[in-house]
Amino acid sequence: MLPARYLLIAFLAPVFGAGGASAIAAAPQPASLKSPLEPAEALKQIVLPPGYRAELVASEPQIVDPVAIKFDEQGRLWVAEMRDYPHPPGPGEKPKSRIKLLEDRDGDGRYETMHVFAEGLLFANGIQPWQGGVIATVSGKIMYLKDHDGDGRADQQDTWYTGFKEENPQLRVNHPRFALDNHIYAANGLRGGEARNQRRPQDPVVSLKNHDLRFEPRGGACEAVSGNGQFGVAFDDYGNRFLCNNRHPLEHVVLEDRYLTRNKLLAVPAVMWDVAAADNNAHIYPLSVQWATSHLHNGQFTAACGTDFYRGDALRDLRGNAFTCEPTGNLVHREILEPLGATFTAHPGSANREFFATRDTWSRPVAIENGPDGALYIVDMYRAVIEHPQFMPKELQTRPDLRWGDDRGRIWRIVATGAQRQAPKPQLGSASTAELVKTLEHPNAWWRETAARLLYQRQDHAAIAPLASLARSGSQPYARVQALWALAGLHAADDQVLLAALTDTHARVREQAVKLAEPRLPASEPLRQAVIKLAGDSDAKVRFQTALSMGVLENADLSEPLAAIALAGADDAWTRRAVETAVGNYSAQVLARVWDALARQPAPASEAQLQLGGELASLVGARKDAAEISARLAAMTRTSANDQLERLELAVLDGLARGLRGQGVLLEVFGQQ
């Protein structure tokens, strides 16, 4: 018989996100279902689409309160347990969070062997294997932990970065992840802070207001990056970064900070784009019935967290799909992406149903991960109450069930129905450099990324020649891209390699080649010309990156290629913004070329073209250059008899006025000076 405390139907609301309410399902539920459930019974309640099944990977007592997992190069499973949640330890108490290392020694799919790698941590919530140990995010800091004497426990615990806000355990730095560009990214948890580099104490403090963090794990340099993720960081095969928070299940970071800061006259309304429907437009379909603080958001996301992409090779129908956890609804949501200009759009994977859903109201999916076996892994914290008391009515903040379930936790594996266990364990730690390079062609991204990380860690220059060959002739575009970045990590992505990649048959390879060529453009005429030529590329994302990268050529008049990109992508706001970051002192020249092109086209300017003209004119006005403004006004006067340009003329005049007004000057007054 269950203990009496487990018979309460728990009050529920958002996890790892502030405010909001829980989603409530309209479907009738069996009255006899009482949570918590033992793992075997909980497994029976999981509902998946036809063709998929769930398996139990690990559960209590091996793991408790898991919130993040990672597989290392040996296939071992690292688990971050946030056992402190929701309250920090009281006076005289030690922190409860742990990092554990699990192994499946008998190959049956269950990780039965457990080591407590580190304990006494406060609010541990993210891990990333690195150099035989792990980089971990804990309360207010990022640490590196390693076991040197082989006893399974960390005897080295170094603090790398501090200064992250610690206002609420749901909203703290989390989920460090090694990325395509050989940096590690971490979501900042929405509350900001000032990162202090303990590895390089001479470096300036980094403000994280409305920003996330990335750092170079070998040298230690860190910087703020665009985006402000709450819980989770995800990348696709080509390095696009995605975040989530509360009511926004999938956000693409489109514009990086380093591009925006170079044009002080440009202000953009956003740097991230909701790829999937968000707020009131985002609908979920839980199988569970719950109580909530409010009914305003019923059937919507209120606690989106742990976003990731399926990038394995065992569930091919799911390849490239995005998955977001919604723990208040006891479910995992799936989105299918499609290109949209410089970014993406998405639609749910199934109509009126979720990919993973359960009637077990204690099931709390909070994170997603890809495994070396090609399966999709779901981290289930398994708690009765998941919302932090800070977001509850005052009278409920001392309720007795806040820690119910703090002795439980599950990790689930999603596989294809009828799939056989893939027996071989990864042995990449002992692989040769040549074997690691070959692994960059593996169809499962876990193998590629792990091999890339090991190549970066080793810094073995014997990899350069095979990497260059793979970058030129690899059979898959993702392999060629991975090879290019691996070469960059060895400081060996030379002009010859990049010139070949800039003419690659696949657009994503060309796009990454532009990004890699960017810092070399001022010194390399061949690279400059090759990149400028891509202003006429047929792919929108290639043109977008070309505009961004051309901005490093500050003193060059690139008005012709920038105008071409602007006109080709006028209906994409992100492409317009990319051009606007790069115009530098040539905004008037770009505007003149855009005007002339629109004056020649047979149809009146579209709404998007009008926006383009107005935005460029605003930058011209903001410069307060009398000659530029007078020349533009004179040019418009010469074509004033053309009715087709009347609306464009008004858009440009409005833009000039807005730009001047932003500098404290009125257009009519400016003209009299």
XYZ file of C-alpha atoms in Angstrom:
673
model
C 0.000 0.000 0.000
C 1.292 3.470 -0.843
C 2.223 5.846 1.991
C -0.542 8.295 2.795
C 1.490 11.270 1.579
C 1.519 9.851 -1.962
C -2.276 9.706 -2.235
C -2.716 13.458 -2.651
C -3.372 14.708 -6.173
C -0.579 17.265 -6.322
C -1.034 20.876 -7.223
C 1.008 21.480 -10.392
C 2.398 24.386 -12.425
C 5.472 25.328 -14.482
C 8.856 23.675 -14.143
C 12.108 25.488 -14.762
C 10.212 28.654 -15.618
C 8.550 31.462 -13.779
C 4.840 32.118 -13.571
C 2.031 30.609 -15.587
C -0.325 27.703 -15.178
C -0.517 24.052 -16.002
C -2.189 22.596 -19.049
C -5.305 20.511 -18.362
C -6.473 17.732 -20.613
C -10.124 17.452 -21.546
C -9.978 13.698 -22.064
C -11.502 11.546 -19.291
C -9.000 9.772 -17.083
C -9.211 6.494 -15.160
C -10.133 7.393 -11.614
C -8.129 4.479 -10.264
C -4.771 5.883 -11.433
C -2.820 7.088 -8.411
C 0.687 8.460 -8.635
C 3.457 7.775 -7.805
C 3.952 4.600 -9.791
C 6.763 2.121 -9.662
C 8.910 2.207 -12.836
C 7.320 -0.881 -14.397
C 3.819 0.529 -13.887
C 4.869 4.001 -15.018
C 6.186 2.478 -18.252
C 2.723 1.063 -19.005
C 1.213 4.570 -18.852
C 3.497 6.075 -21.506
C 1.731 6.627 -24.827
C 3.819 6.992 -27.994
C 2.910 7.131 -31.691
C 2.667 3.781 -33.516
C 6.073 2.397 -34.345
C 7.817 3.494 -31.153
C 8.204 2.087 -27.674
C 9.735 3.272 -24.399
C 12.280 1.393 -22.342
C 13.537 2.076 -18.825
C 17.225 2.992 -18.765
C 17.699 3.840 -15.078
C 15.575 4.639 -12.041
C 15.683 4.934 -8.273
C 17.695 4.026 -6.270
C 20.480 4.389 -8.882
C 19.283 7.899 -9.759
C 17.163 10.477 -7.945
C 15.930 13.848 -9.257
C 17.770 13.674 -12.628
C 17.617 16.890 -14.668
C 20.397 16.445 -17.267
C 22.380 13.580 -18.833
C 25.278 13.135 -21.246
C 27.073 10.124 -22.736
C 30.861 10.216 -22.800
C 33.240 8.687 -25.343
C 33.060 5.307 -23.595
C 29.277 5.231 -23.656
C 29.040 5.867 -19.922
C 26.040 7.883 -18.760
C 26.631 11.006 -16.681
C 23.658 12.256 -14.659
C 23.123 15.576 -12.869
C 20.783 15.156 -9.893
C 19.234 18.373 -8.592
C 18.346 16.976 -5.189
C 18.173 20.380 -3.490
C 15.059 21.399 -5.386
C 13.077 23.474 -4.534
C 14.836 24.897 -1.435
C 18.528 25.308 -0.612
C 19.879 23.575 2.473
C 19.024 25.040 5.837
C 21.522 26.274 8.429
C 24.111 23.591 9.109
C 22.931 21.405 6.208
C 25.069 20.452 3.221
C 23.950 20.828 -0.398
C 22.266 17.662 -1.705
C 22.900 17.707 -5.460
C 25.107 15.058 -7.053
C 26.750 14.034 -10.285
C 26.647 10.315 -10.970
C 28.352 8.085 -13.490
C 26.349 5.069 -14.698
C 27.479 2.067 -16.709
C 25.657 -0.734 -18.521
C 28.262 -3.434 -18.044
C 26.176 -6.414 -19.148
C 24.825 -4.742 -22.297
C 21.137 -5.297 -21.470
C 20.221 -1.626 -21.852
C 19.857 -0.949 -18.107
C 22.570 1.147 -16.485
C 22.925 -0.929 -13.361
C 26.379 0.145 -12.131
C 26.513 3.504 -10.403
C 29.270 5.709 -9.009
C 28.694 8.904 -7.038
C 31.194 11.038 -8.903
C 30.595 14.238 -6.916
C 28.250 15.223 -4.111
C 27.658 18.175 -1.843
C 26.885 20.341 -4.883
C 24.204 23.012 -4.851
C 21.483 22.830 -7.523
C 23.502 20.866 -10.089
C 21.658 21.163 -13.413
C 23.974 20.486 -16.364
C 26.995 18.442 -17.461
C 29.342 18.207 -20.446
C 32.105 15.576 -20.732
C 35.540 17.139 -21.171
C 39.093 15.774 -20.930
C 38.112 12.683 -18.938
C 35.960 14.622 -16.502
C 32.899 16.847 -16.755
C 32.085 20.519 -16.966
C 29.134 21.101 -14.644
C 26.740 23.967 -14.011
C 25.805 24.422 -10.376
C 24.319 27.295 -8.430
C 25.861 30.516 -9.717
C 28.938 28.952 -11.315
C 30.471 26.629 -13.895
C 32.905 24.008 -12.620
C 35.256 21.359 -13.942
C 35.457 18.037 -12.087
C 37.769 15.101 -12.726
C 38.778 11.810 -11.113
C 42.547 11.385 -11.262
C 43.099 8.367 -9.023
C 40.497 6.089 -10.654
C 38.273 5.549 -7.605
C 35.169 6.864 -9.417
C 34.997 10.089 -7.392
C 36.107 13.553 -8.457
C 39.253 14.600 -6.635
C 39.621 17.748 -8.740
C 36.891 20.380 -8.457
C 37.838 23.664 -10.105
C 35.602 26.690 -10.430
C 35.909 28.181 -13.909
C 33.265 30.923 -14.035
C 31.230 32.685 -11.356
C 28.807 35.592 -11.108
C 25.623 34.036 -12.504
C 22.441 35.142 -10.776
C 21.076 32.813 -8.092
C 17.622 34.279 -7.505
C 15.667 31.096 -8.243
C 16.913 27.522 -8.835
C 14.756 27.240 -11.964
C 16.475 30.250 -13.505
C 20.201 29.638 -13.233
C 23.018 28.891 -15.647
C 22.530 25.407 -17.080
C 23.115 22.832 -19.828
C 26.712 23.379 -21.020
C 27.008 21.915 -24.516
C 29.998 21.495 -26.847
C 29.094 23.023 -30.197
C 30.185 22.826 -33.811
C 32.397 25.913 -33.418
C 34.528 24.261 -30.695
C 33.027 26.392 -27.943
C 30.813 25.397 -25.053
C 27.509 27.232 -24.740
C 25.377 27.504 -21.613
C 21.880 28.868 -21.127
C 21.906 31.674 -18.597
C 18.508 30.988 -17.039
C 16.888 34.400 -17.753
C 18.157 36.305 -14.690
C 21.444 37.672 -16.024
C 24.489 38.290 -13.855
C 28.109 39.176 -14.543
C 30.389 36.305 -15.492
C 33.807 36.390 -13.852
C 36.480 34.256 -15.458
C 38.361 32.462 -12.669
C 40.720 30.862 -15.189
C 41.688 34.264 -16.578
C 41.121 36.667 -13.681
C 42.641 39.531 -15.638
C 39.785 39.389 -18.177
C 36.973 41.946 -17.812
C 33.669 40.977 -16.236
C 31.120 39.867 -18.861
C 27.610 41.279 -18.519
C 24.981 38.619 -19.126
C 21.901 40.817 -19.103
C 19.571 39.262 -21.705
C 22.423 37.071 -22.939
C 23.776 33.545 -22.701
C 27.426 32.549 -22.345
C 29.927 30.714 -24.489
C 33.513 29.855 -23.626
C 36.553 28.234 -25.182
C 37.207 25.194 -22.971
C 40.923 24.896 -23.709
C 42.008 28.492 -23.223
C 39.159 29.728 -21.053
C 38.126 32.918 -22.871
C 34.398 33.607 -22.466
C 31.889 36.037 -23.908
C 28.206 36.908 -23.877
C 26.193 35.700 -26.865
C 22.761 36.552 -28.193
C 19.818 34.697 -26.779
C 18.564 34.187 -23.275
C 17.665 30.567 -22.700
C 15.868 29.312 -19.647
C 16.615 25.587 -19.395
C 18.342 23.823 -22.244
C 20.544 24.543 -25.278
C 20.111 22.712 -28.598
C 21.946 22.669 -31.934
C 21.044 21.207 -35.294
C 23.523 19.558 -37.673
C 24.768 22.908 -38.955
C 25.316 24.814 -35.722
C 22.037 26.697 -35.508
C 21.327 27.339 -31.819
C 17.880 26.919 -30.311
C 16.517 27.818 -26.873
C 13.224 27.698 -25.018
C 11.444 29.238 -22.066
C 8.068 28.798 -20.376
C 5.601 29.557 -23.191
C 8.134 29.543 -26.028
C 8.955 25.909 -26.886
C 11.453 26.503 -29.702
C 13.359 29.724 -30.373
C 16.098 30.113 -32.972
C 18.940 32.527 -32.185
C 19.160 34.233 -35.595
C 21.375 37.275 -35.000
C 24.551 36.975 -32.966
C 25.654 39.847 -30.794
C 28.993 40.319 -32.521
C 27.214 41.403 -35.688
C 24.815 43.783 -34.001
C 27.395 45.708 -31.999
C 29.297 46.935 -35.052
C 26.503 49.249 -36.267
C 25.748 51.593 -33.394
C 22.945 53.245 -35.372
C 20.978 50.011 -35.778
C 18.398 48.852 -33.244
C 16.672 45.550 -33.935
C 13.427 44.453 -32.257
C 14.611 40.884 -31.620
C 17.516 38.491 -32.059
C 15.458 35.292 -31.646
C 12.553 33.887 -33.626
C 9.769 31.622 -32.415
C 10.175 28.728 -34.822
C 7.218 26.912 -33.261
C 3.942 28.488 -32.190
C 4.259 30.221 -28.829
C 2.187 31.813 -26.074
C -1.558 31.536 -26.726
C -0.955 30.020 -30.150
C 0.912 26.972 -28.835
C -1.328 24.005 -28.049
C -0.502 20.806 -26.199
C -2.549 17.685 -25.580
C -1.755 16.067 -22.229
C -3.309 12.800 -21.120
C -3.257 13.803 -17.455
C -5.637 15.903 -15.388
C -4.144 18.419 -12.980
C -4.953 21.322 -10.730
C -3.298 24.629 -11.533
C -2.952 28.189 -10.278
C -4.874 29.524 -13.269
C -7.003 28.237 -16.130
C -5.937 31.007 -18.532
C -3.330 28.850 -20.219
C -5.110 25.525 -20.332
C -3.900 23.430 -23.264
C -0.838 25.628 -23.811
C 2.844 25.551 -22.960
C 3.642 26.990 -19.561
C 6.907 25.224 -18.729
C 8.752 24.502 -21.986
C 12.244 23.217 -21.191
C 14.990 20.834 -22.247
C 14.659 21.398 -26.004
C 16.796 19.221 -28.278
C 16.834 17.729 -31.778
C 16.749 14.090 -32.704
C 19.915 13.610 -34.731
C 20.418 9.873 -34.440
C 20.299 7.085 -37.007
C 17.873 4.574 -35.481
C 14.599 6.543 -35.736
C 14.907 7.911 -39.236
C 11.348 9.269 -39.422
C 12.254 11.615 -36.560
C 15.508 12.850 -38.057
C 15.850 16.620 -37.603
C 12.688 16.921 -35.499
C 12.750 19.128 -32.413
C 11.522 17.888 -29.045
C 10.532 20.060 -26.096
C 9.609 18.875 -22.624
C 6.437 20.143 -20.941
C 6.651 18.669 -17.420
C 3.459 20.272 -16.150
C 1.563 18.343 -18.811
C 3.610 15.173 -18.271
C 4.602 15.131 -21.940
C 7.211 15.719 -24.637
C 6.165 17.710 -27.711
C 7.524 17.228 -31.255
C 7.962 19.838 -34.014
C 8.953 19.353 -37.667
C 11.067 22.172 -39.090
C 11.143 23.745 -42.542
C 13.408 26.528 -43.884
C 12.029 30.079 -43.795
C 14.420 32.680 -45.161
C 17.325 33.041 -42.750
C 15.531 30.980 -40.107
C 12.890 28.237 -39.851
C 9.232 27.586 -39.268
C 7.722 24.465 -37.740
C 4.527 22.530 -37.219
C 3.607 19.856 -34.665
C 4.629 16.307 -35.486
C 1.096 14.992 -34.951
C -2.324 16.581 -34.903
C -4.009 16.737 -31.499
C -1.574 14.388 -29.793
C 1.899 14.478 -28.299
C 4.916 12.363 -29.076
C 5.349 11.246 -25.456
C 2.492 11.554 -22.965
C 1.451 9.790 -19.791
C -1.399 9.755 -17.317
C 1.159 9.512 -14.530
C 0.941 12.972 -12.968
C 4.314 12.611 -11.258
C 6.156 12.049 -14.522
C 8.205 15.199 -15.190
C 10.148 15.146 -18.468
C 12.707 17.946 -18.212
C 15.469 17.169 -20.728
C 16.153 15.333 -24.009
C 19.392 13.760 -25.213
C 20.650 11.697 -28.158
C 22.419 8.432 -27.375
C 25.252 6.533 -29.064
C 22.766 3.765 -29.874
C 20.647 6.135 -31.959
C 17.823 6.202 -29.403
C 16.139 9.298 -27.994
C 16.552 9.662 -24.217
C 14.086 11.448 -21.932
C 15.058 12.629 -18.451
C 12.153 12.329 -15.997
C 12.705 14.136 -12.680
C 9.579 12.430 -11.275
C 8.145 14.792 -8.669
C 4.665 15.422 -7.259
C 5.107 19.200 -7.334
C 7.400 20.738 -9.896
C 6.660 24.453 -9.648
C 8.889 26.480 -7.380
C 7.045 27.918 -4.362
C 8.069 31.428 -5.423
C 5.435 31.204 -8.150
C 2.657 29.871 -5.934
C 0.087 31.798 -3.928
C 1.531 32.692 -0.541
C -0.751 30.320 1.344
C 0.653 27.362 -0.643
C 4.351 28.146 -0.328
C 4.773 25.973 2.781
C 2.635 23.057 1.579
C 3.925 19.664 2.796
C 4.246 17.951 -0.601
C 6.877 20.208 -2.152
C 9.545 17.504 -1.930
C 7.421 14.430 -2.552
C 9.323 12.274 -5.011
C 12.780 13.379 -3.843
C 13.643 9.678 -3.609
C 12.726 8.921 -7.234
C 13.769 9.572 -10.832
C 13.734 7.861 -14.224
C 15.473 7.958 -17.578
C 13.549 6.591 -20.573
C 14.812 5.471 -23.956
C 12.632 5.745 -27.085
C 13.316 3.098 -29.727
C 11.549 1.698 -32.758
C 9.067 -1.092 -32.152
C 10.814 -4.396 -32.791
C 14.282 -2.833 -32.728
C 17.096 -5.042 -31.521
C 19.641 -3.836 -29.000
C 22.766 -2.340 -30.565
C 25.449 -4.148 -28.585
C 28.799 -2.479 -29.404
C 29.822 0.098 -26.816
C 31.631 3.224 -27.991
C 35.403 3.105 -27.546
C 36.211 6.504 -28.983
C 38.491 7.379 -26.085
C 41.018 4.860 -27.370
C 40.387 5.480 -31.088
C 43.257 6.688 -33.241
C 43.241 10.150 -34.746
C 42.539 8.666 -38.180
C 39.589 6.728 -36.745
C 38.195 9.876 -35.142
C 38.358 11.729 -38.465
C 36.496 8.887 -40.170
C 33.871 8.985 -37.411
C 32.926 12.516 -38.507
C 30.984 10.794 -41.306
C 28.859 8.745 -38.908
C 25.084 9.127 -39.501
C 24.490 9.493 -35.748
C 25.411 13.011 -34.609
C 26.443 11.771 -31.161
C 29.395 9.934 -32.745
C 30.350 12.921 -34.918
C 30.220 15.426 -32.089
C 32.082 13.181 -29.665
C 34.808 12.537 -32.239
C 35.025 16.271 -32.986
C 35.385 17.056 -29.286
C 38.160 14.477 -28.898
C 40.000 15.842 -31.932
C 39.793 19.307 -30.444
C 40.997 18.057 -27.055
C 43.959 16.176 -28.544
C 45.161 18.952 -30.885
C 46.908 16.299 -32.981
C 48.131 17.876 -36.203
C 48.224 14.448 -37.811
C 44.485 15.029 -38.285
C 44.958 17.993 -40.615
C 45.551 16.157 -43.902
C 42.668 13.658 -43.533
C 40.383 16.431 -42.314
C 41.197 18.558 -45.363
C 40.444 15.583 -47.592
C 37.144 14.975 -45.801
C 36.210 18.663 -46.052
C 36.652 18.500 -49.832
C 35.241 15.097 -50.678
C 33.187 13.758 -47.773
C 30.058 11.994 -48.992
C 27.720 13.865 -46.609
C 27.424 17.640 -46.207
C 27.311 17.371 -42.416
C 30.639 15.513 -42.515
C 32.245 18.179 -44.696
C 30.996 20.880 -42.322
C 32.229 18.969 -39.274
C 35.640 18.575 -40.913
C 35.860 22.293 -41.670
C 35.229 23.216 -38.051
C 37.613 20.523 -36.819
C 40.290 22.106 -39.000
C 39.424 25.490 -37.510
C 39.901 23.993 -34.059
C 43.421 23.042 -35.118
C 44.006 26.504 -36.686
C 44.346 24.754 -40.030
C 41.355 25.941 -42.080
C 43.485 27.664 -44.726
C 42.437 29.625 -47.800
C 42.616 26.634 -50.125
C 40.271 24.547 -47.993
C 37.850 27.446 -47.561
C 37.863 28.402 -51.245
C 36.851 24.858 -52.134
C 34.101 24.878 -49.494
C 32.762 28.233 -50.740
C 31.906 26.539 -54.034
C 30.574 23.316 -52.497
C 27.456 21.865 -54.108
C 25.569 21.909 -50.786
C 24.273 25.226 -49.460
C 24.940 24.406 -45.801
C 28.607 23.786 -46.549
C 28.857 27.116 -48.383
C 27.125 28.847 -45.478
C 29.590 27.491 -42.913
C 32.511 28.256 -45.208
C 31.451 31.915 -45.292
C 31.359 31.986 -41.502
C 34.811 30.409 -41.265
C 36.260 32.700 -43.940
C 34.940 35.801 -42.197
C 37.977 36.666 -40.016
C 40.319 36.147 -42.992
C 38.472 38.418 -45.421
C 40.388 41.649 -44.694
C 43.704 39.958 -45.550
C 42.709 37.567 -48.355
C 41.633 38.945 -51.719
C 40.684 35.487 -53.126
C 38.445 34.763 -50.147
C 36.935 38.258 -50.359
C 35.964 37.812 -53.978
C 34.622 34.303 -53.416
C 32.431 35.448 -50.531
C 31.178 38.550 -52.353
C 30.189 36.323 -55.270
C 27.842 34.443 -52.931
C 25.682 37.565 -52.666
C 23.944 36.053 -55.685
C 23.624 32.557 -54.202
C 20.331 30.753 -54.673
C 20.070 29.878 -50.975
C 18.611 32.409 -48.534
C 20.748 31.318 -45.577
C 23.939 31.569 -47.626
C 23.026 35.120 -48.650
C 22.148 35.964 -45.031
C 25.531 34.799 -43.739
C 27.306 36.493 -46.632
C 25.780 39.833 -45.644
C 26.753 39.352 -42.008
C 30.313 38.347 -42.837
C 30.914 41.133 -45.353
C 30.471 43.559 -42.481
C 34.050 42.878 -41.347
C 35.192 44.839 -44.408
C 34.451 48.155 -42.741
C 36.128 50.479 -45.220
C 34.992 48.810 -48.432
C 32.069 49.981 -50.550
C 30.054 46.772 -50.779
C 26.834 48.537 -51.682
C 26.329 46.471 -54.841
C 26.415 42.967 -53.268
C 24.609 44.169 -50.132
C 21.845 45.744 -52.198
C 21.545 42.520 -54.196
C 21.140 40.498 -50.989
C 18.657 43.014 -49.598
C 16.509 42.926 -52.709
C 16.597 39.126 -53.012
C 15.570 38.752 -49.363
C 13.403 41.816 -48.889
C 10.506 39.719 -47.632
C 12.695 38.231 -44.874
C 13.160 40.662 -41.973
C 16.262 38.792 -40.773
C 18.018 39.200 -44.133
C 17.220 42.912 -44.127
C 18.733 43.181 -40.654
C 21.824 41.268 -41.721
C 22.393 43.775 -44.532
C 21.806 46.647 -42.129
C 24.483 45.357 -39.740
C 26.992 45.376 -42.590
C 26.354 48.676 -44.410
C 28.712 50.670 -42.201
C 29.250 54.117 -43.745
C 27.603 53.075 -47.014
C 23.929 53.030 -46.081
C 23.201 55.861 -48.522
C 24.850 53.988 -51.382
C 22.949 50.786 -50.588
C 19.688 52.751 -50.422
C 20.446 54.390 -53.774
C 20.992 51.006 -55.442
C 17.813 49.598 -53.893
C 15.851 52.657 -55.031
C 17.175 52.404 -58.590
C 16.327 48.692 -58.764
C 12.787 49.234 -57.491
C 12.323 52.126 -59.880
C 13.135 49.809 -62.790
C 10.894 46.909 -61.807
C 7.523 46.759 -63.610
C 5.368 46.437 -60.479
C 5.021 48.842 -57.552
C 7.150 48.118 -54.517
C 5.770 45.383 -52.275
C 5.152 45.902 -48.574
C 8.415 44.133 -47.794
C 10.316 46.313 -50.269
C 8.768 49.391 -48.701
C 10.001 48.220 -45.315
C 13.466 47.689 -46.751
C 13.554 51.204 -48.184
C 12.340 52.731 -44.943
C 14.830 50.810 -42.796
C 17.798 51.761 -44.971
C 16.618 55.368 -45.038
C 16.449 55.363 -41.249
C 20.150 54.459 -41.121
C 20.915 57.233 -43.599
C 18.996 59.728 -41.482
C 20.702 58.584 -38.291
C 24.089 59.462 -39.792
C 22.984 63.135 -40.038
C 25.101 63.609 -43.161
C 23.620 66.594 -44.973
C 25.109 65.662 -48.345
C 23.713 62.125 -48.207
C 20.241 63.238 -47.177
C 20.155 66.041 -49.751
C 21.255 63.684 -52.497
C 18.502 61.222 -51.590
C 15.840 63.955 -51.502
C 17.035 65.288 -54.858
C 16.931 61.806 -56.400
C 13.364 61.335 -55.203
C 12.370 64.733 -56.601
C 13.609 63.719 -60.045
C 11.298 60.696 -60.036
C 8.321 62.286 -58.255
C 6.190 62.087 -61.392
C 6.345 58.293 -61.259
C 3.162 57.171 -59.475
C 4.642 53.708 -59.038
C 7.266 55.122 -56.639
C 4.926 57.285 -54.589
C 4.586 54.816 -51.692
C 8.295 54.056 -51.762
C 9.022 57.765 -51.621
C 6.811 58.092 -48.558
C 8.514 55.095 -46.912
C 11.953 56.603 -47.493
C 10.886 60.025 -46.222
C 9.440 58.415 -43.129
C 12.662 56.446 -42.651
C 14.839 59.538 -42.980
C 12.648 61.316 -40.445
C 12.803 58.389 -38.010
C 16.575 58.171 -38.273
C 17.032 61.887 -37.643
C 14.488 61.860 -34.839
C 16.455 59.126 -33.132
C 19.391 61.528 -33.079
C 17.260 64.343 -31.696
C 16.742 66.184 -35.002
C 13.551 66.843 -36.979
C 13.703 66.373 -40.762
C 12.042 69.705 -41.492
C 14.482 71.522 -39.231
C 17.458 69.605 -40.616
C 16.575 70.762 -44.117
C 16.740 74.389 -43.034
C 20.213 74.117 -41.531
